[in-house]
């Protein structure tokens, strides 16, 4: 990746980094054992290699995570096309012994120079985009956007601050009355937690409870 970044800067080309995570791989390990899981990983790697050109790189980072480096691109659309081919190939069944296994893949894509200029940046941003693909329902590819980075930072801040919210007396309970429409009588109340944060303001439980 470092070497290809040097070439891309020199030639004025783009490159793309695809961060892949196999969906439902754990279930293969659980049902067919680690030997079956290893066999599936090898088959997945062969399918990945079949999608790319000789000048591109396919690497397994560990577990069920792969990275594909696409070089000498003229536009991000080329990365989108290959990502689509990867999705199609990896969604087809894998034959492991007498068992037919179905998995999928979630792909995050970062592009040089639009998203980042160093190897570390591009890997991190592609990883963030991959988690967005998983959150959106898996079996898809997602390009990194700066808004994802901001969301990640806000979530990290929120998780850190929430650990201290009780000690700092920042959580309050609001009571919403339940009224009977027939006679207007008070039937009860719903207790709603709110988080009054000095920087984030009044945070809705829809944001901090997940």
mmCIF file with all atom_site columns, C-alpha atoms in Angstrom:
data_model
loop_
_atom_site.group_PDB
_atom_site.id
_atom_site.type_symbol
_atom_site.label_atom_id
_atom_site.label_alt_id
_atom_site.label_comp_id
_atom_site.label_asym_id
_atom_site.label_entity_id
_atom_site.label_seq_id
_atom_site.pdbx_PDB_ins_code
_atom_site.Cartn_x
_atom_site.Cartn_y
_atom_site.Cartn_z
_atom_site.occupancy
_atom_site.B_iso_or_equiv
_atom_site.pdbx_formal_charge
_atom_site.auth_seq_id
_atom_site.auth_comp_id
_atom_site.auth_asym_id
_atom_site.auth_atom_id
_atom_site.pdbx_PDB_model_num
ATOM 1   C CA . UNK A 1 1   ? 0.000   0.000   0.000   1.00 0.00 ? 1   UNK A CA 1
ATOM 2   C CA . UNK A 1 2   ? 2.851   2.392   0.865   1.00 0.00 ? 2   UNK A CA 1
ATOM 3   C CA . UNK A 1 3   ? 4.546   1.624   -2.452  1.00 0.00 ? 3   UNK A CA 1
ATOM 4   C CA . UNK A 1 4   ? 1.362   2.036   -4.492  1.00 0.00 ? 4   UNK A CA 1
ATOM 5   C CA . UNK A 1 5   ? 0.652   5.380   -2.799  1.00 0.00 ? 5   UNK A CA 1
ATOM 6   C CA . UNK A 1 6   ? 4.034   6.596   -4.040  1.00 0.00 ? 6   UNK A CA 1
ATOM 7   C CA . UNK A 1 7   ? 3.169   5.469   -7.585  1.00 0.00 ? 7   UNK A CA 1
ATOM 8   C CA . UNK A 1 8   ? -0.301  7.045   -7.420  1.00 0.00 ? 8   UNK A CA 1
ATOM 9   C CA . UNK A 1 9   ? 1.142   10.413  -6.333  1.00 0.00 ? 9   UNK A CA 1
ATOM 10  C CA . UNK A 1 10  ? 3.752   10.288  -9.065  1.00 0.00 ? 10  UNK A CA 1
ATOM 11  C CA . UNK A 1 11  ? 1.335   9.276   -11.854 1.00 0.00 ? 11  UNK A CA 1
ATOM 12  C CA . UNK A 1 12  ? -1.650  11.347  -10.688 1.00 0.00 ? 12  UNK A CA 1
ATOM 13  C CA . UNK A 1 13  ? -3.843  8.252   -10.392 1.00 0.00 ? 13  UNK A CA 1
ATOM 14  C CA . UNK A 1 14  ? -6.381  7.198   -7.799  1.00 0.00 ? 14  UNK A CA 1
ATOM 15  C CA . UNK A 1 15  ? -6.381  4.004   -5.815  1.00 0.00 ? 15  UNK A CA 1
ATOM 16  C CA . UNK A 1 16  ? -9.076  2.369   -3.722  1.00 0.00 ? 16  UNK A CA 1
ATOM 17  C CA . UNK A 1 17  ? -8.950  0.225   -0.636  1.00 0.00 ? 17  UNK A CA 1
ATOM 18  C CA . UNK A 1 18  ? -11.731 -2.309  -0.064  1.00 0.00 ? 18  UNK A CA 1
ATOM 19  C CA . UNK A 1 19  ? -12.113 -3.535  3.516   1.00 0.00 ? 19  UNK A CA 1
ATOM 20  C CA . UNK A 1 20  ? -14.151 -6.761  3.524   1.00 0.00 ? 20  UNK A CA 1
ATOM 21  C CA . UNK A 1 21  ? -15.746 -8.687  6.345   1.00 0.00 ? 21  UNK A CA 1
ATOM 22  C CA . UNK A 1 22  ? -17.468 -11.995 5.624   1.00 0.00 ? 22  UNK A CA 1
ATOM 23  C CA . UNK A 1 23  ? -21.045 -12.096 6.901   1.00 0.00 ? 23  UNK A CA 1
ATOM 24  C CA . UNK A 1 24  ? -22.239 -15.138 8.892   1.00 0.00 ? 24  UNK A CA 1
ATOM 25  C CA . UNK A 1 25  ? -18.758 -16.708 8.849   1.00 0.00 ? 25  UNK A CA 1
ATOM 26  C CA . UNK A 1 26  ? -19.021 -17.607 12.543  1.00 0.00 ? 26  UNK A CA 1
ATOM 27  C CA . UNK A 1 27  ? -21.960 -19.899 11.810  1.00 0.00 ? 27  UNK A CA 1
ATOM 28  C CA . UNK A 1 28  ? -19.762 -21.866 9.362   1.00 0.00 ? 28  UNK A CA 1
ATOM 29  C CA . UNK A 1 29  ? -17.090 -22.289 12.041  1.00 0.00 ? 29  UNK A CA 1
ATOM 30  C CA . UNK A 1 30  ? -19.744 -23.334 14.562  1.00 0.00 ? 30  UNK A CA 1
ATOM 31  C CA . UNK A 1 31  ? -21.387 -25.931 12.318  1.00 0.00 ? 31  UNK A CA 1
ATOM 32  C CA . UNK A 1 32  ? -18.465 -27.279 10.248  1.00 0.00 ? 32  UNK A CA 1
ATOM 33  C CA . UNK A 1 33  ? -15.573 -26.659 12.637  1.00 0.00 ? 33  UNK A CA 1
ATOM 34  C CA . UNK A 1 34  ? -12.387 -24.709 12.043  1.00 0.00 ? 34  UNK A CA 1
ATOM 35  C CA . UNK A 1 35  ? -11.268 -26.981 9.211   1.00 0.00 ? 35  UNK A CA 1
ATOM 36  C CA . UNK A 1 36  ? -14.473 -26.156 7.337   1.00 0.00 ? 36  UNK A CA 1
ATOM 37  C CA . UNK A 1 37  ? -14.016 -22.478 8.134   1.00 0.00 ? 37  UNK A CA 1
ATOM 38  C CA . UNK A 1 38  ? -10.426 -22.536 6.848   1.00 0.00 ? 38  UNK A CA 1
ATOM 39  C CA . UNK A 1 39  ? -11.570 -24.214 3.643   1.00 0.00 ? 39  UNK A CA 1
ATOM 40  C CA . UNK A 1 40  ? -14.216 -21.536 3.113   1.00 0.00 ? 40  UNK A CA 1
ATOM 41  C CA . UNK A 1 41  ? -11.630 -18.775 3.687   1.00 0.00 ? 41  UNK A CA 1
ATOM 42  C CA . UNK A 1 42  ? -9.386  -20.281 0.995   1.00 0.00 ? 42  UNK A CA 1
ATOM 43  C CA . UNK A 1 43  ? -12.299 -20.503 -1.443  1.00 0.00 ? 43  UNK A CA 1
ATOM 44  C CA . UNK A 1 44  ? -13.341 -16.918 -0.658  1.00 0.00 ? 44  UNK A CA 1
ATOM 45  C CA . UNK A 1 45  ? -9.750  -15.750 -1.305  1.00 0.00 ? 45  UNK A CA 1
ATOM 46  C CA . UNK A 1 46  ? -9.759  -17.525 -4.690  1.00 0.00 ? 46  UNK A CA 1
ATOM 47  C CA . UNK A 1 47  ? -13.027 -15.833 -5.663  1.00 0.00 ? 47  UNK A CA 1
ATOM 48  C CA . UNK A 1 48  ? -11.676 -12.453 -4.566  1.00 0.00 ? 48  UNK A CA 1
ATOM 49  C CA . UNK A 1 49  ? -8.536  -12.947 -6.629  1.00 0.00 ? 49  UNK A CA 1
ATOM 50  C CA . UNK A 1 50  ? -10.667 -13.795 -9.659  1.00 0.00 ? 50  UNK A CA 1
ATOM 51  C CA . UNK A 1 51  ? -12.401 -10.376 -9.433  1.00 0.00 ? 51  UNK A CA 1
ATOM 52  C CA . UNK A 1 52  ? -9.273  -8.233  -9.608  1.00 0.00 ? 52  UNK A CA 1
ATOM 53  C CA . UNK A 1 53  ? -6.478  -7.542  -12.081 1.00 0.00 ? 53  UNK A CA 1
ATOM 54  C CA . UNK A 1 54  ? -2.924  -8.874  -11.799 1.00 0.00 ? 54  UNK A CA 1
ATOM 55  C CA . UNK A 1 55  ? -1.726  -5.438  -10.663 1.00 0.00 ? 55  UNK A CA 1
ATOM 56  C CA . UNK A 1 56  ? -4.143  -5.430  -7.689  1.00 0.00 ? 56  UNK A CA 1
ATOM 57  C CA . UNK A 1 57  ? -3.555  -6.990  -4.279  1.00 0.00 ? 57  UNK A CA 1
ATOM 58  C CA . UNK A 1 58  ? -5.740  -9.296  -2.180  1.00 0.00 ? 58  UNK A CA 1
ATOM 59  C CA . UNK A 1 59  ? -4.705  -9.809  1.445   1.00 0.00 ? 59  UNK A CA 1
ATOM 60  C CA . UNK A 1 60  ? -6.227  -11.456 4.490   1.00 0.00 ? 60  UNK A CA 1
ATOM 61  C CA . UNK A 1 61  ? -5.781  -9.338  7.607   1.00 0.00 ? 61  UNK A CA 1
ATOM 62  C CA . UNK A 1 62  ? -6.938  -12.050 9.992   1.00 0.00 ? 62  UNK A CA 1
ATOM 63  C CA . UNK A 1 63  ? -10.109 -13.833 11.027  1.00 0.00 ? 63  UNK A CA 1
ATOM 64  C CA . UNK A 1 64  ? -12.652 -13.285 8.267   1.00 0.00 ? 64  UNK A CA 1
ATOM 65  C CA . UNK A 1 65  ? -11.345 -9.853  7.207   1.00 0.00 ? 65  UNK A CA 1
ATOM 66  C CA . UNK A 1 66  ? -9.768  -9.197  3.809   1.00 0.00 ? 66  UNK A CA 1
ATOM 67  C CA . UNK A 1 67  ? -8.381  -6.100  2.131   1.00 0.00 ? 67  UNK A CA 1
ATOM 68  C CA . UNK A 1 68  ? -8.274  -5.513  -1.624  1.00 0.00 ? 68  UNK A CA 1
ATOM 69  C CA . UNK A 1 69  ? -6.026  -2.793  -3.041  1.00 0.00 ? 69  UNK A CA 1
ATOM 70  C CA . UNK A 1 70  ? -7.094  -1.498  -6.459  1.00 0.00 ? 70  UNK A CA 1
ATOM 71  C CA . UNK A 1 71  ? -4.441  0.573   -8.220  1.00 0.00 ? 71  UNK A CA 1
ATOM 72  C CA . UNK A 1 72  ? -4.195  2.881   -11.234 1.00 0.00 ? 72  UNK A CA 1
ATOM 73  C CA . UNK A 1 73  ? -7.841  3.939   -11.134 1.00 0.00 ? 73  UNK A CA 1
ATOM 74  C CA . UNK A 1 74  ? -9.194  6.834   -13.152 1.00 0.00 ? 74  UNK A CA 1
ATOM 75  C CA . UNK A 1 75  ? -12.412 7.156   -11.117 1.00 0.00 ? 75  UNK A CA 1
ATOM 76  C CA . UNK A 1 76  ? -14.094 5.643   -8.036  1.00 0.00 ? 76  UNK A CA 1
ATOM 77  C CA . UNK A 1 77  ? -16.698 4.060   -10.335 1.00 0.00 ? 77  UNK A CA 1
ATOM 78  C CA . UNK A 1 78  ? -14.135 1.393   -11.202 1.00 0.00 ? 78  UNK A CA 1
ATOM 79  C CA . UNK A 1 79  ? -13.934 0.466   -7.509  1.00 0.00 ? 79  UNK A CA 1
ATOM 80  C CA . UNK A 1 80  ? -17.739 0.358   -7.327  1.00 0.00 ? 80  UNK A CA 1
ATOM 81  C CA . UNK A 1 81  ? -17.875 -2.028  -10.301 1.00 0.00 ? 81  UNK A CA 1
ATOM 82  C CA . UNK A 1 82  ? -15.362 -4.447  -8.759  1.00 0.00 ? 82  UNK A CA 1
ATOM 83  C CA . UNK A 1 83  ? -17.116 -4.227  -5.363  1.00 0.00 ? 83  UNK A CA 1
ATOM 84  C CA . UNK A 1 84  ? -20.346 -5.255  -7.071  1.00 0.00 ? 84  UNK A CA 1
ATOM 85  C CA . UNK A 1 85  ? -18.617 -8.229  -8.699  1.00 0.00 ? 85  UNK A CA 1
ATOM 86  C CA . UNK A 1 86  ? -17.200 -9.290  -5.315  1.00 0.00 ? 86  UNK A CA 1
ATOM 87  C CA . UNK A 1 87  ? -20.666 -9.129  -3.730  1.00 0.00 ? 87  UNK A CA 1
ATOM 88  C CA . UNK A 1 88  ? -22.108 -11.291 -6.507  1.00 0.00 ? 88  UNK A CA 1
ATOM 89  C CA . UNK A 1 89  ? -19.364 -13.919 -6.368  1.00 0.00 ? 89  UNK A CA 1
ATOM 90  C CA . UNK A 1 90  ? -19.282 -14.243 -2.584  1.00 0.00 ? 90  UNK A CA 1
ATOM 91  C CA . UNK A 1 91  ? -23.062 -14.486 -2.307  1.00 0.00 ? 91  UNK A CA 1
ATOM 92  C CA . UNK A 1 92  ? -23.022 -17.684 -4.375  1.00 0.00 ? 92  UNK A CA 1
ATOM 93  C CA . UNK A 1 93  ? -22.997 -20.948 -2.356  1.00 0.00 ? 93  UNK A CA 1
ATOM 94  C CA . UNK A 1 94  ? -19.763 -22.555 -1.152  1.00 0.00 ? 94  UNK A CA 1
ATOM 95  C CA . UNK A 1 95  ? -19.508 -26.350 -1.287  1.00 0.00 ? 95  UNK A CA 1
ATOM 96  C CA . UNK A 1 96  ? -17.676 -27.583 1.835   1.00 0.00 ? 96  UNK A CA 1
ATOM 97  C CA . UNK A 1 97  ? -17.636 -31.383 1.684   1.00 0.00 ? 97  UNK A CA 1
ATOM 98  C CA . UNK A 1 98  ? -21.280 -32.426 1.503   1.00 0.00 ? 98  UNK A CA 1
ATOM 99  C CA . UNK A 1 99  ? -22.490 -29.099 2.888   1.00 0.00 ? 99  UNK A CA 1
ATOM 100 C CA . UNK A 1 100 ? -23.616 -26.081 0.898   1.00 0.00 ? 100 UNK A CA 1
ATOM 101 C CA . UNK A 1 101 ? -22.824 -22.862 2.775   1.00 0.00 ? 101 UNK A CA 1
ATOM 102 C CA . UNK A 1 102 ? -24.215 -19.403 2.110   1.00 0.00 ? 102 UNK A CA 1
ATOM 103 C CA . UNK A 1 103 ? -22.399 -16.338 3.386   1.00 0.00 ? 103 UNK A CA 1
ATOM 104 C CA . UNK A 1 104 ? -22.167 -12.768 2.186   1.00 0.00 ? 104 UNK A CA 1
ATOM 105 C CA . UNK A 1 105 ? -19.766 -9.888  2.525   1.00 0.00 ? 105 UNK A CA 1
ATOM 106 C CA . UNK A 1 106 ? -19.846 -6.294  3.751   1.00 0.00 ? 106 UNK A CA 1
ATOM 107 C CA . UNK A 1 107 ? -17.413 -3.933  2.026   1.00 0.00 ? 107 UNK A CA 1
ATOM 108 C CA . UNK A 1 108 ? -16.135 -0.510  3.019   1.00 0.00 ? 108 UNK A CA 1
ATOM 109 C CA . UNK A 1 109 ? -14.319 1.552   0.380   1.00 0.00 ? 109 UNK A CA 1
ATOM 110 C CA . UNK A 1 110 ? -11.866 4.422   0.811   1.00 0.00 ? 110 UNK A CA 1
ATOM 111 C CA . UNK A 1 111 ? -10.260 6.271   -2.112  1.00 0.00 ? 111 UNK A CA 1
ATOM 112 C CA . UNK A 1 112 ? -6.927  8.053   -2.485  1.00 0.00 ? 112 UNK A CA 1
ATOM 113 C CA . UNK A 1 113 ? -6.597  11.041  -2.548  1.00 0.00 ? 113 UNK A CA 1
ATOM 114 C CA . UNK A 1 114 ? -10.218 12.048  -1.862  1.00 0.00 ? 114 UNK A CA 1
ATOM 115 C CA . UNK A 1 115 ? -10.551 10.311  1.509   1.00 0.00 ? 115 UNK A CA 1
ATOM 116 C CA . UNK A 1 116 ? -6.995  10.049  2.815   1.00 0.00 ? 116 UNK A CA 1
ATOM 117 C CA . UNK A 1 117 ? -3.358  10.290  1.811   1.00 0.00 ? 117 UNK A CA 1
ATOM 118 C CA . UNK A 1 118 ? -1.659  7.745   4.106   1.00 0.00 ? 118 UNK A CA 1
ATOM 119 C CA . UNK A 1 119 ? -1.952  3.982   4.435   1.00 0.00 ? 119 UNK A CA 1
ATOM 120 C CA . UNK A 1 120 ? -3.168  4.309   8.028   1.00 0.00 ? 120 UNK A CA 1
ATOM 121 C CA . UNK A 1 121 ? -5.895  6.800   7.080   1.00 0.00 ? 121 UNK A CA 1
ATOM 122 C CA . UNK A 1 122 ? -7.184  4.748   4.170   1.00 0.00 ? 122 UNK A CA 1
ATOM 123 C CA . UNK A 1 123 ? -7.341  1.541   6.224   1.00 0.00 ? 123 UNK A CA 1
ATOM 124 C CA . UNK A 1 124 ? -9.127  3.270   9.092   1.00 0.00 ? 124 UNK A CA 1
ATOM 125 C CA . UNK A 1 125 ? -11.677 4.965   6.834   1.00 0.00 ? 125 UNK A CA 1
ATOM 126 C CA . UNK A 1 126 ? -12.381 1.814   4.821   1.00 0.00 ? 126 UNK A CA 1
ATOM 127 C CA . UNK A 1 127 ? -12.930 -0.008  8.136   1.00 0.00 ? 127 UNK A CA 1
ATOM 128 C CA . UNK A 1 128 ? -15.419 2.675   9.255   1.00 0.00 ? 128 UNK A CA 1
ATOM 129 C CA . UNK A 1 129 ? -17.264 2.378   5.933   1.00 0.00 ? 129 UNK A CA 1
ATOM 130 C CA . UNK A 1 130 ? -17.375 -1.429  6.284   1.00 0.00 ? 130 UNK A CA 1
ATOM 131 C CA . UNK A 1 131 ? -19.107 -1.143  9.662   1.00 0.00 ? 131 UNK A CA 1
ATOM 132 C CA . UNK A 1 132 ? -21.600 1.247   8.057   1.00 0.00 ? 132 UNK A CA 1
ATOM 133 C CA . UNK A 1 133 ? -22.283 -1.415  5.407   1.00 0.00 ? 133 UNK A CA 1
ATOM 134 C CA . UNK A 1 134 ? -22.942 -3.975  8.171   1.00 0.00 ? 134 UNK A CA 1
ATOM 135 C CA . UNK A 1 135 ? -25.208 -1.566  10.041  1.00 0.00 ? 135 UNK A CA 1
ATOM 136 C CA . UNK A 1 136 ? -27.167 -0.902  6.839   1.00 0.00 ? 136 UNK A CA 1
ATOM 137 C CA . UNK A 1 137 ? -28.083 -4.577  6.529   1.00 0.00 ? 137 UNK A CA 1
ATOM 138 C CA . UNK A 1 138 ? -24.925 -6.354  5.278   1.00 0.00 ? 138 UNK A CA 1
ATOM 139 C CA . UNK A 1 139 ? -24.372 -7.742  1.806   1.00 0.00 ? 139 UNK A CA 1
ATOM 140 C CA . UNK A 1 140 ? -23.478 -4.350  0.312   1.00 0.00 ? 140 UNK A CA 1
ATOM 141 C CA . UNK A 1 141 ? -20.600 -1.957  -0.270  1.00 0.00 ? 141 UNK A CA 1
ATOM 142 C CA . UNK A 1 142 ? -20.389 1.565   1.131   1.00 0.00 ? 142 UNK A CA 1
ATOM 143 C CA . UNK A 1 143 ? -17.962 4.345   0.237   1.00 0.00 ? 143 UNK A CA 1
ATOM 144 C CA . UNK A 1 144 ? -16.491 6.333   3.112   1.00 0.00 ? 144 UNK A CA 1
ATOM 145 C CA . UNK A 1 145 ? -17.953 9.792   3.678   1.00 0.00 ? 145 UNK A CA 1
ATOM 146 C CA . UNK A 1 146 ? -16.646 12.409  6.104   1.00 0.00 ? 146 UNK A CA 1
ATOM 147 C CA . UNK A 1 147 ? -19.997 12.324  7.901   1.00 0.00 ? 147 UNK A CA 1
ATOM 148 C CA . UNK A 1 148 ? -19.215 8.719   8.931   1.00 0.00 ? 148 UNK A CA 1
ATOM 149 C CA . UNK A 1 149 ? -16.016 9.894   10.578  1.00 0.00 ? 149 UNK A CA 1
ATOM 150 C CA . UNK A 1 150 ? -17.902 12.583  12.486  1.00 0.00 ? 150 UNK A CA 1
ATOM 151 C CA . UNK A 1 151 ? -20.511 10.048  13.614  1.00 0.00 ? 151 UNK A CA 1
ATOM 152 C CA . UNK A 1 152 ? -17.748 7.714   14.819  1.00 0.00 ? 152 UNK A CA 1
ATOM 153 C CA . UNK A 1 153 ? -16.098 10.511  16.797  1.00 0.00 ? 153 UNK A CA 1
ATOM 154 C CA . UNK A 1 154 ? -19.435 11.530  18.347  1.00 0.00 ? 154 UNK A CA 1
ATOM 155 C CA . UNK A 1 155 ? -20.168 7.919   19.293  1.00 0.00 ? 155 UNK A CA 1
ATOM 156 C CA . UNK A 1 156 ? -16.732 7.510   20.896  1.00 0.00 ? 156 UNK A CA 1
ATOM 157 C CA . UNK A 1 157 ? -17.234 10.745  22.861  1.00 0.00 ? 157 UNK A CA 1
ATOM 158 C CA . UNK A 1 158 ? -20.707 9.639   23.904  1.00 0.00 ? 158 UNK A CA 1
ATOM 159 C CA . UNK A 1 159 ? -19.535 6.207   25.112  1.00 0.00 ? 159 UNK A CA 1
ATOM 160 C CA . UNK A 1 160 ? -16.732 7.771   27.146  1.00 0.00 ? 160 UNK A CA 1
ATOM 161 C CA . UNK A 1 161 ? -18.917 10.494  28.652  1.00 0.00 ? 161 UNK A CA 1
ATOM 162 C CA . UNK A 1 162 ? -21.832 8.164   29.405  1.00 0.00 ? 162 UNK A CA 1
ATOM 163 C CA . UNK A 1 163 ? -19.635 6.193   31.815  1.00 0.00 ? 163 UNK A CA 1
ATOM 164 C CA . UNK A 1 164 ? -19.383 9.362   33.930  1.00 0.00 ? 164 UNK A CA 1
ATOM 165 C CA . UNK A 1 165 ? -22.926 10.697  33.455  1.00 0.00 ? 165 UNK A CA 1
ATOM 166 C CA . UNK A 1 166 ? -24.364 9.196   36.661  1.00 0.00 ? 166 UNK A CA 1
ATOM 167 C CA . UNK A 1 167 ? -21.431 10.345  38.810  1.00 0.00 ? 167 UNK A CA 1
ATOM 168 C CA . UNK A 1 168 ? -21.795 13.834  37.337  1.00 0.00 ? 168 UNK A CA 1
ATOM 169 C CA . UNK A 1 169 ? -25.561 13.839  37.961  1.00 0.00 ? 169 UNK A CA 1
ATOM 170 C CA . UNK A 1 170 ? -26.313 14.521  34.269  1.00 0.00 ? 170 UNK A CA 1
ATOM 171 C CA . UNK A 1 171 ? -29.206 12.046  33.876  1.00 0.00 ? 171 UNK A CA 1
ATOM 172 C CA . UNK A 1 172 ? -32.732 13.202  34.661  1.00 0.00 ? 172 UNK A CA 1
ATOM 173 C CA . UNK A 1 173 ? -36.133 11.570  34.463  1.00 0.00 ? 173 UNK A CA 1
ATOM 174 C CA . UNK A 1 174 ? -39.028 13.281  32.693  1.00 0.00 ? 174 UNK A CA 1
ATOM 175 C CA . UNK A 1 175 ? -42.558 12.010  33.258  1.00 0.00 ? 175 UNK A CA 1
ATOM 176 C CA . UNK A 1 176 ? -45.025 11.998  30.391  1.00 0.00 ? 176 UNK A CA 1
ATOM 177 C CA . UNK A 1 177 ? -48.625 11.613  31.599  1.00 0.00 ? 177 UNK A CA 1
ATOM 178 C CA . UNK A 1 178 ? -51.007 9.103   30.042  1.00 0.00 ? 178 UNK A CA 1
ATOM 179 C CA . UNK A 1 179 ? -54.527 10.540  29.877  1.00 0.00 ? 179 UNK A CA 1
ATOM 180 C CA . UNK A 1 180 ? -57.725 8.607   29.185  1.00 0.00 ? 180 UNK A CA 1
ATOM 181 C CA . UNK A 1 181 ? -59.418 10.258  26.179  1.00 0.00 ? 181 UNK A CA 1
ATOM 182 C CA . UNK A 1 182 ? -62.915 9.250   27.327  1.00 0.00 ? 182 UNK A CA 1
ATOM 183 C CA . UNK A 1 183 ? -62.942 11.028  30.675  1.00 0.00 ? 183 UNK A CA 1
ATOM 184 C CA . UNK A 1 184 ? -59.635 12.931  30.859  1.00 0.00 ? 184 UNK A CA 1
ATOM 185 C CA . UNK A 1 185 ? -58.484 10.954  33.904  1.00 0.00 ? 185 UNK A CA 1
ATOM 186 C CA . UNK A 1 186 ? -54.774 10.483  34.617  1.00 0.00 ? 186 UNK A CA 1
ATOM 187 C CA . UNK A 1 187 ? -54.021 6.801   33.969  1.00 0.00 ? 187 UNK A CA 1
ATOM 188 C CA . UNK A 1 188 ? -50.303 6.832   34.729  1.00 0.00 ? 188 UNK A CA 1
ATOM 189 C CA . UNK A 1 189 ? -47.037 8.164   33.408  1.00 0.00 ? 189 UNK A CA 1
ATOM 190 C CA . UNK A 1 190 ? -44.203 7.046   31.196  1.00 0.00 ? 190 UNK A CA 1
ATOM 191 C CA . UNK A 1 191 ? -40.728 7.638   32.668  1.00 0.00 ? 191 UNK A CA 1
ATOM 192 C CA . UNK A 1 192 ? -38.333 9.044   30.068  1.00 0.00 ? 192 UNK A CA 1
ATOM 193 C CA . UNK A 1 193 ? -34.595 9.332   30.694  1.00 0.00 ? 193 UNK A CA 1
ATOM 194 C CA . UNK A 1 194 ? -32.777 12.401  29.393  1.00 0.00 ? 194 UNK A CA 1
ATOM 195 C CA . UNK A 1 195 ? -29.060 13.196  29.408  1.00 0.00 ? 195 UNK A CA 1
ATOM 196 C CA . UNK A 1 196 ? -28.120 16.823  29.920  1.00 0.00 ? 196 UNK A CA 1
ATOM 197 C CA . UNK A 1 197 ? -24.554 17.014  28.590  1.00 0.00 ? 197 UNK A CA 1
ATOM 198 C CA . UNK A 1 198 ? -22.531 20.252  28.834  1.00 0.00 ? 198 UNK A CA 1
ATOM 199 C CA . UNK A 1 199 ? -21.249 19.957  25.219  1.00 0.00 ? 199 UNK A CA 1
ATOM 200 C CA . UNK A 1 200 ? -23.800 17.747  23.452  1.00 0.00 ? 200 UNK A CA 1
ATOM 201 C CA . UNK A 1 201 ? -26.801 19.450  25.043  1.00 0.00 ? 201 UNK A CA 1
ATOM 202 C CA . UNK A 1 202 ? -29.966 17.507  25.835  1.00 0.00 ? 202 UNK A CA 1
ATOM 203 C CA . UNK A 1 203 ? -29.305 14.055  24.355  1.00 0.00 ? 203 UNK A CA 1
ATOM 204 C CA . UNK A 1 204 ? -32.288 11.923  23.389  1.00 0.00 ? 204 UNK A CA 1
ATOM 205 C CA . UNK A 1 205 ? -32.356 8.290   24.589  1.00 0.00 ? 205 UNK A CA 1
ATOM 206 C CA . UNK A 1 206 ? -32.737 7.312   20.929  1.00 0.00 ? 206 UNK A CA 1
ATOM 207 C CA . UNK A 1 207 ? -29.090 8.364   20.597  1.00 0.00 ? 207 UNK A CA 1
ATOM 208 C CA . UNK A 1 208 ? -27.435 7.279   23.839  1.00 0.00 ? 208 UNK A CA 1
ATOM 209 C CA . UNK A 1 209 ? -29.299 4.068   24.749  1.00 0.00 ? 209 UNK A CA 1
ATOM 210 C CA . UNK A 1 210 ? -28.056 2.097   21.699  1.00 0.00 ? 210 UNK A CA 1
#
